[in-house]
Amino acid sequence: MSSHDEAPPLPEPLRVPVADSHTHLDMQSGTVAEALLTAESVGVTTLVQVGCDVRGSQWAAETAAAYQNVHAAVALHPNEAPRIVHGDPDGWSRQGAREPGGQAGLDAALAEIDRLAALPQVKGVGETGLDYFRTGPEGKEAQETSFRAHIEIAKRHGKALVIHDREAHADVLRILKEEGAPERTVFHCYSGDAEMAEICARAGYFMSFAGNVTFKNAQNLRDAVAVAPPELLLVETDAPFLTPAPYRGRPNAPYLIPITVRAMAAVRGIDEDAMATAVAANTARAFGY
Ligand SMILES: [Zn+2]
Ligand SMILES: [Zn+2]
């Protein structure tokens, strides 16, 4: 094993416990119990497990039912909706059975997300939104249909909406406005700049920052952290992706949250306890737990 594949060491524990507002335990190595224990040992005591397809959303709901400190968010990822409509065999038929494609396939998948969204341990609908980086123009329509449907599901069940926005800021903000955003809306892995943070602030959208806020080339994210109202800041890993510096490229996991909390505190010039206290309260408010 090269050092590049090795799990980064445990950071210094936080004194004030926080939540990882967005993680994918089903894509990380080790068991859920192990991940929770390791995270807890450094003060990361609550997780939001996010589903990206039907099977992953079912798993998120099952896991949140089994562990008190895990909450679930359920959705078809913006890159998943076009895969279903266009019948890509790598789509949501991961249990072996071939699922129907086309609009009927998307409707069936959305009906299952709707069913899961009603469960008490499911606190969010997402990640949904738009991704113009991974999905080309041919997938845009399916992506938008799916996004609008998720907004409706979140509102009807009174759950938080978790937004994935990749290179699609203007269209995401426009569609939220057109549909009417749910009372609690979270931009996961916030990727805009300070100007967009001001727009989000006026709308009352939460902004969740991931490990990339520590990257050298991510001054736009640090500028956004600096101008966002403290009551709208969340922190997340999006693990196994976006491992914070200096461990970029190595596997990410919820126990690395303290690194990102410290980076955010440094940007705002406050101590880490104050930052942790704020994000802990904000995450509980955003997801209603
Ligand atoms: Zn995402
Ligand atoms: Zn994610």
Short mmCIF file of C-alpha atoms and ligand atoms in Angstrom, two decimals:
data_model
loop_
_atom_site.label_atom_id
_atom_site.label_comp_id
_atom_site.label_asym_id
_atom_site.label_seq_id
_atom_site.Cartn_x
_atom_site.Cartn_y
_atom_site.Cartn_z
CA MET A 1 0.00 0.00 0.00
CA SER A 2 1.49 3.35 -0.95
CA SER A 3 1.00 6.27 1.42
CA HIS A 4 -1.35 7.69 -1.19
CA ASP A 5 -3.94 4.99 -0.44
CA GLU A 6 -3.58 5.09 3.33
CA ALA A 7 -6.24 6.58 5.56
CA PRO A 8 -4.98 9.92 6.94
CA PRO A 9 -4.17 9.98 10.69
CA LEU A 10 -6.72 11.05 13.32
CA PRO A 11 -6.82 14.82 13.75
CA GLU A 12 -6.82 16.47 17.18
CA PRO A 13 -10.36 15.97 18.60
CA LEU A 14 -12.85 18.84 18.59
CA ARG A 15 -13.90 20.01 22.06
CA VAL A 16 -17.41 20.84 20.82
CA PRO A 17 -19.05 17.96 18.93
CA VAL A 18 -20.34 18.53 15.40
CA ALA A 19 -22.13 16.68 12.60
CA ASP A 20 -20.84 15.66 9.20
CA SER A 21 -23.77 17.05 7.22
CA HIS A 22 -23.12 14.97 4.10
CA THR A 23 -21.35 11.64 3.78
CA HIS A 24 -21.49 8.44 1.75
CA LEU A 25 -20.60 5.62 4.15
CA ASP A 26 -21.63 3.05 1.53
CA MET A 27 -18.70 4.17 -0.64
CA GLN A 28 -16.12 4.04 2.18
CA SER A 29 -14.11 1.07 3.44
CA GLY A 30 -14.87 -0.53 6.81
CA THR A 31 -18.17 -0.98 8.61
CA VAL A 32 -20.66 1.69 9.64
CA ALA A 33 -19.97 0.95 13.32
CA GLU A 34 -16.23 1.47 12.78
CA ALA A 35 -16.78 4.74 10.92
CA LEU A 36 -19.05 6.03 13.72
CA LEU A 37 -16.60 5.07 16.47
CA THR A 38 -13.66 6.70 14.74
CA ALA A 39 -15.64 9.85 14.02
CA GLU A 40 -16.94 10.03 17.58
CA SER A 41 -13.40 9.74 18.95
CA VAL A 42 -12.60 13.16 17.42
CA GLY A 43 -15.92 14.84 18.22
CA VAL A 44 -17.92 14.07 15.06
CA THR A 45 -20.95 12.57 16.72
CA THR A 46 -23.70 12.86 14.10
CA LEU A 47 -23.80 11.99 10.40
CA VAL A 48 -26.16 12.59 7.51
CA GLN A 49 -25.91 9.59 5.18
CA VAL A 50 -26.84 10.58 1.65
CA GLY A 51 -28.29 8.27 -1.00
CA CYS A 52 -27.59 8.82 -4.69
CA ASP A 53 -29.83 6.21 -6.30
CA VAL A 54 -32.76 4.02 -5.27
CA ARG A 55 -30.67 1.27 -3.69
CA GLY A 56 -28.39 3.77 -1.96
CA SER A 57 -31.38 5.69 -0.63
CA GLN A 58 -32.96 2.50 0.73
CA TRP A 59 -29.64 1.72 2.41
CA ALA A 60 -29.42 5.22 3.88
CA ALA A 61 -32.90 4.85 5.37
CA GLU A 62 -32.08 1.39 6.78
CA THR A 63 -28.81 2.64 8.27
CA ALA A 64 -30.44 5.68 9.85
CA ALA A 65 -33.07 3.39 11.37
CA ALA A 66 -30.34 1.20 12.87
CA TYR A 67 -28.10 3.96 14.30
CA GLN A 68 -29.46 6.77 16.42
CA ASN A 69 -26.80 9.31 15.38
CA VAL A 70 -27.19 8.69 11.66
CA HIS A 71 -29.84 10.57 9.71
CA ALA A 72 -30.70 9.85 6.09
CA ALA A 73 -31.19 11.90 2.95
CA VAL A 74 -32.72 10.16 -0.06
CA ALA A 75 -32.68 11.03 -3.76
CA LEU A 76 -31.66 10.27 -7.28
CA HIS A 77 -28.37 12.11 -7.88
CA PRO A 78 -28.49 14.63 -10.75
CA ASN A 79 -26.27 12.28 -12.74
CA GLU A 80 -28.47 9.30 -11.92
CA ALA A 81 -31.78 10.65 -13.31
CA PRO A 82 -30.52 10.82 -16.93
CA ARG A 83 -29.00 7.35 -16.57
CA ILE A 84 -32.42 5.95 -15.66
CA VAL A 85 -34.25 7.76 -18.45
CA HIS A 86 -31.72 6.76 -21.07
CA GLY A 87 -31.59 3.18 -19.84
CA ASP A 88 -27.90 3.00 -18.99
CA PRO A 89 -27.30 -0.52 -17.60
CA ASP A 90 -25.03 0.98 -14.92
CA GLY A 91 -28.01 2.89 -13.64
CA TRP A 92 -30.15 2.01 -10.67
CA SER A 93 -30.57 -1.72 -11.41
CA ARG A 94 -27.78 -2.57 -9.00
CA GLN A 95 -29.69 -5.39 -7.35
CA GLY A 96 -29.40 -7.39 -10.57
CA ALA A 97 -32.92 -6.95 -11.88
CA ARG A 98 -33.21 -4.80 -14.97
CA GLU A 99 -35.33 -1.77 -14.17
CA PRO A 100 -37.46 0.01 -16.76
CA GLY A 101 -35.90 3.03 -18.45
CA GLY A 102 -37.52 6.08 -19.97
CA GLN A 103 -39.95 8.36 -18.20
CA ALA A 104 -41.70 5.33 -16.66
CA GLY A 105 -38.41 4.27 -15.09
CA LEU A 106 -37.81 7.73 -13.67
CA ASP A 107 -41.39 7.88 -12.34
CA ALA A 108 -40.97 4.50 -10.63
CA ALA A 109 -37.69 5.57 -9.05
CA LEU A 110 -39.17 8.88 -7.87
CA ALA A 111 -42.14 7.04 -6.35
CA GLU A 112 -39.73 5.00 -4.24
CA ILE A 113 -37.85 8.17 -3.18
CA ASP A 114 -41.22 9.67 -2.22
CA ARG A 115 -42.04 6.61 -0.09
CA LEU A 116 -38.66 6.76 1.66
CA ALA A 117 -38.94 10.53 2.23
CA ALA A 118 -41.95 9.93 4.48
CA LEU A 119 -39.91 7.83 6.95
CA PRO A 120 -39.10 9.55 10.26
CA GLN A 121 -35.35 8.80 10.14
CA VAL A 122 -35.14 10.41 6.68
CA LYS A 123 -34.45 14.08 7.38
CA GLY A 124 -33.54 15.25 3.89
CA VAL A 125 -34.37 14.89 0.22
CA GLY A 126 -31.15 14.95 -1.80
CA GLU A 127 -28.71 15.05 -3.15
CA THR A 128 -30.59 16.51 -6.09
CA GLY A 129 -29.96 19.48 -8.33
CA LEU A 130 -27.99 19.99 -11.52
CA ASP A 131 -24.58 18.76 -12.64
CA TYR A 132 -23.39 20.19 -15.94
CA PHE A 133 -19.87 18.85 -15.35
CA ARG A 134 -20.66 15.12 -15.53
CA THR A 135 -23.91 15.20 -17.48
CA GLY A 136 -23.94 16.56 -21.04
CA PRO A 137 -26.71 18.48 -22.82
CA GLU A 138 -28.57 15.23 -23.69
CA GLY A 139 -29.21 14.60 -19.99
CA LYS A 140 -30.30 18.12 -19.06
CA GLU A 141 -34.03 17.61 -19.44
CA ALA A 142 -34.15 14.46 -17.28
CA GLN A 143 -31.99 16.19 -14.69
CA GLU A 144 -34.28 19.18 -14.47
CA THR A 145 -37.46 17.07 -14.33
CA SER A 146 -35.94 15.05 -11.50
CA PHE A 147 -34.77 18.17 -9.63
CA ARG A 148 -38.23 19.74 -9.76
CA ALA A 149 -39.82 16.49 -8.56
CA HIS A 150 -37.41 16.31 -5.60
CA ILE A 151 -38.25 19.88 -4.60
CA GLU A 152 -41.92 18.96 -4.57
CA ILE A 153 -41.26 15.80 -2.51
CA ALA A 154 -39.18 17.73 0.05
CA LYS A 155 -41.87 20.36 0.50
CA ARG A 156 -44.73 17.87 0.77
CA HIS A 157 -42.93 15.88 3.48
CA GLY A 158 -41.49 18.93 5.23
CA LYS A 159 -37.90 17.67 4.83
CA ALA A 160 -34.69 19.56 4.12
CA LEU A 161 -33.67 19.82 0.46
CA VAL A 162 -30.03 18.89 -0.21
CA ILE A 163 -28.70 20.51 -3.38
CA HIS A 164 -25.88 19.21 -5.57
CA ASP A 165 -24.84 22.09 -7.82
CA ARG A 166 -21.90 21.53 -10.12
CA GLU A 167 -21.22 24.25 -12.68
CA ALA A 168 -24.94 25.06 -12.73
CA HIS A 169 -25.32 27.90 -10.19
CA ALA A 170 -27.66 30.16 -12.20
CA ASP A 171 -30.04 27.38 -13.25
CA VAL A 172 -30.17 25.86 -9.74
CA LEU A 173 -31.04 29.25 -8.22
CA ARG A 174 -33.62 29.95 -10.95
CA ILE A 175 -35.39 26.58 -10.56
CA LEU A 176 -35.48 26.94 -6.77
CA LYS A 177 -37.13 30.32 -7.22
CA GLU A 178 -39.60 29.05 -9.82
CA GLU A 179 -40.66 26.06 -7.73
CA GLY A 180 -40.45 27.84 -4.40
CA ALA A 181 -37.65 26.46 -2.24
CA PRO A 182 -38.50 24.33 0.82
CA GLU A 183 -38.21 26.06 4.17
CA ARG A 184 -34.83 24.39 4.74
CA THR A 185 -32.50 24.18 1.73
CA VAL A 186 -28.83 23.14 1.92
CA PHE A 187 -26.23 23.73 -0.78
CA HIS A 188 -24.02 20.69 -0.20
CA CYS A 189 -20.33 21.00 -1.14
CA TYR A 190 -20.90 24.70 -1.69
CA SER A 191 -19.02 25.65 -4.85
CA GLY A 192 -19.99 29.25 -5.55
CA ASP A 193 -18.18 32.47 -4.75
CA ALA A 194 -18.81 35.30 -2.28
CA GLU A 195 -21.37 36.95 -4.55
CA MET A 196 -23.45 33.75 -4.75
CA ALA A 197 -23.09 33.33 -0.98
CA GLU A 198 -24.82 36.67 -0.58
CA ILE A 199 -27.67 35.49 -2.82
CA CYS A 200 -27.97 32.28 -0.77
CA ALA A 201 -27.87 34.30 2.44
CA ARG A 202 -30.76 36.51 1.34
CA ALA A 203 -32.78 33.39 0.46
CA GLY A 204 -31.88 31.75 3.79
CA TYR A 205 -30.14 28.79 2.13
CA PHE A 206 -27.64 26.87 4.23
CA MET A 207 -24.14 26.54 2.77
CA SER A 208 -22.26 23.35 3.59
CA PHE A 209 -18.50 23.43 3.08
CA ALA A 210 -16.40 20.36 2.29
CA GLY A 211 -12.67 19.61 2.46
CA ASN A 212 -11.99 21.50 -0.75
CA VAL A 213 -12.26 24.73 1.24
CA THR A 214 -8.67 23.89 2.29
CA PHE A 215 -7.38 23.61 -1.29
CA LYS A 216 -4.85 26.21 -2.44
CA ASN A 217 -6.87 27.05 -5.57
CA ALA A 218 -10.18 27.47 -3.69
CA GLN A 219 -10.00 31.11 -2.60
CA ASN A 220 -13.59 31.55 -3.87
CA LEU A 221 -14.77 29.09 -1.21
CA ARG A 222 -12.86 30.84 1.58
CA ASP A 223 -14.31 34.17 0.40
CA ALA A 224 -17.77 32.58 0.62
CA VAL A 225 -17.09 31.29 4.16
CA ALA A 226 -16.00 34.79 5.11
CA VAL A 227 -19.21 36.51 3.94
CA ALA A 228 -21.84 33.83 4.74
CA PRO A 229 -23.96 34.53 7.83
CA PRO A 230 -22.61 32.31 10.64
CA GLU A 231 -26.08 30.85 11.22
CA LEU A 232 -26.13 29.39 7.69
CA LEU A 233 -22.75 27.58 7.76
CA LEU A 234 -22.53 23.78 7.77
CA VAL A 235 -19.57 21.42 7.40
CA GLU A 236 -19.36 18.10 5.58
CA THR A 237 -16.91 15.57 4.19
CA ASP A 238 -18.76 14.30 1.09
CA ALA A 239 -16.52 11.32 1.90
CA PRO A 240 -14.94 9.37 0.27
CA PHE A 241 -14.39 12.42 -1.95
CA LEU A 242 -12.73 15.81 -1.33
CA THR A 243 -10.25 14.88 1.40
CA PRO A 244 -8.94 18.08 3.00
CA ALA A 245 -5.35 19.26 2.62
CA PRO A 246 -2.72 18.05 3.33
CA TYR A 247 -4.28 14.64 2.61
CA ARG A 248 -5.83 15.49 -0.75
CA GLY A 249 -6.23 12.34 -2.86
CA ARG A 250 -6.26 9.95 0.11
CA PRO A 251 -9.52 8.35 1.32
CA ASN A 252 -11.85 10.72 3.13
CA ALA A 253 -14.12 9.78 6.05
CA PRO A 254 -16.24 11.61 8.65
CA TYR A 255 -13.39 11.61 11.22
CA LEU A 256 -11.56 14.22 9.11
CA ILE A 257 -14.23 16.90 9.74
CA PRO A 258 -12.12 18.69 12.42
CA ILE A 259 -9.60 19.73 9.73
CA THR A 260 -12.32 21.52 7.75
CA VAL A 261 -13.91 23.08 10.86
CA ARG A 262 -10.48 24.53 11.77
CA ALA A 263 -9.96 25.87 8.25
CA MET A 264 -13.36 27.59 8.37
CA ALA A 265 -12.66 29.06 11.81
CA ALA A 266 -9.33 30.41 10.57
CA VAL A 267 -10.99 32.11 7.59
CA ARG A 268 -13.44 33.87 9.89
CA GLY A 269 -10.82 34.62 12.55
CA ILE A 270 -12.77 32.91 15.32
CA ASP A 271 -11.75 30.03 17.56
CA GLU A 272 -12.67 26.51 16.61
CA ASP A 273 -15.05 26.02 19.56
CA ALA A 274 -17.17 28.95 18.38
CA MET A 275 -17.21 27.59 14.82
CA ALA A 276 -18.08 24.08 16.03
CA THR A 277 -20.87 25.41 18.25
CA ALA A 278 -22.37 27.30 15.31
CA VAL A 279 -22.22 24.47 12.77
CA ALA A 280 -23.57 21.93 15.27
CA ALA A 281 -26.64 24.07 15.94
CA ASN A 282 -27.06 24.96 12.26
CA THR A 283 -26.96 21.32 11.12
CA ALA A 284 -29.57 20.30 13.68
CA ARG A 285 -31.79 23.19 12.55
CA ALA A 286 -31.25 22.48 8.84
CA PHE A 287 -32.20 18.82 9.11
CA GLY A 288 -34.69 19.13 11.97
CA TYR A 289 -33.25 16.54 14.37
ZN ZN B 1 -22.82 16.10 -4.62
ZN ZN B 2 -22.48 13.65 -2.09
#
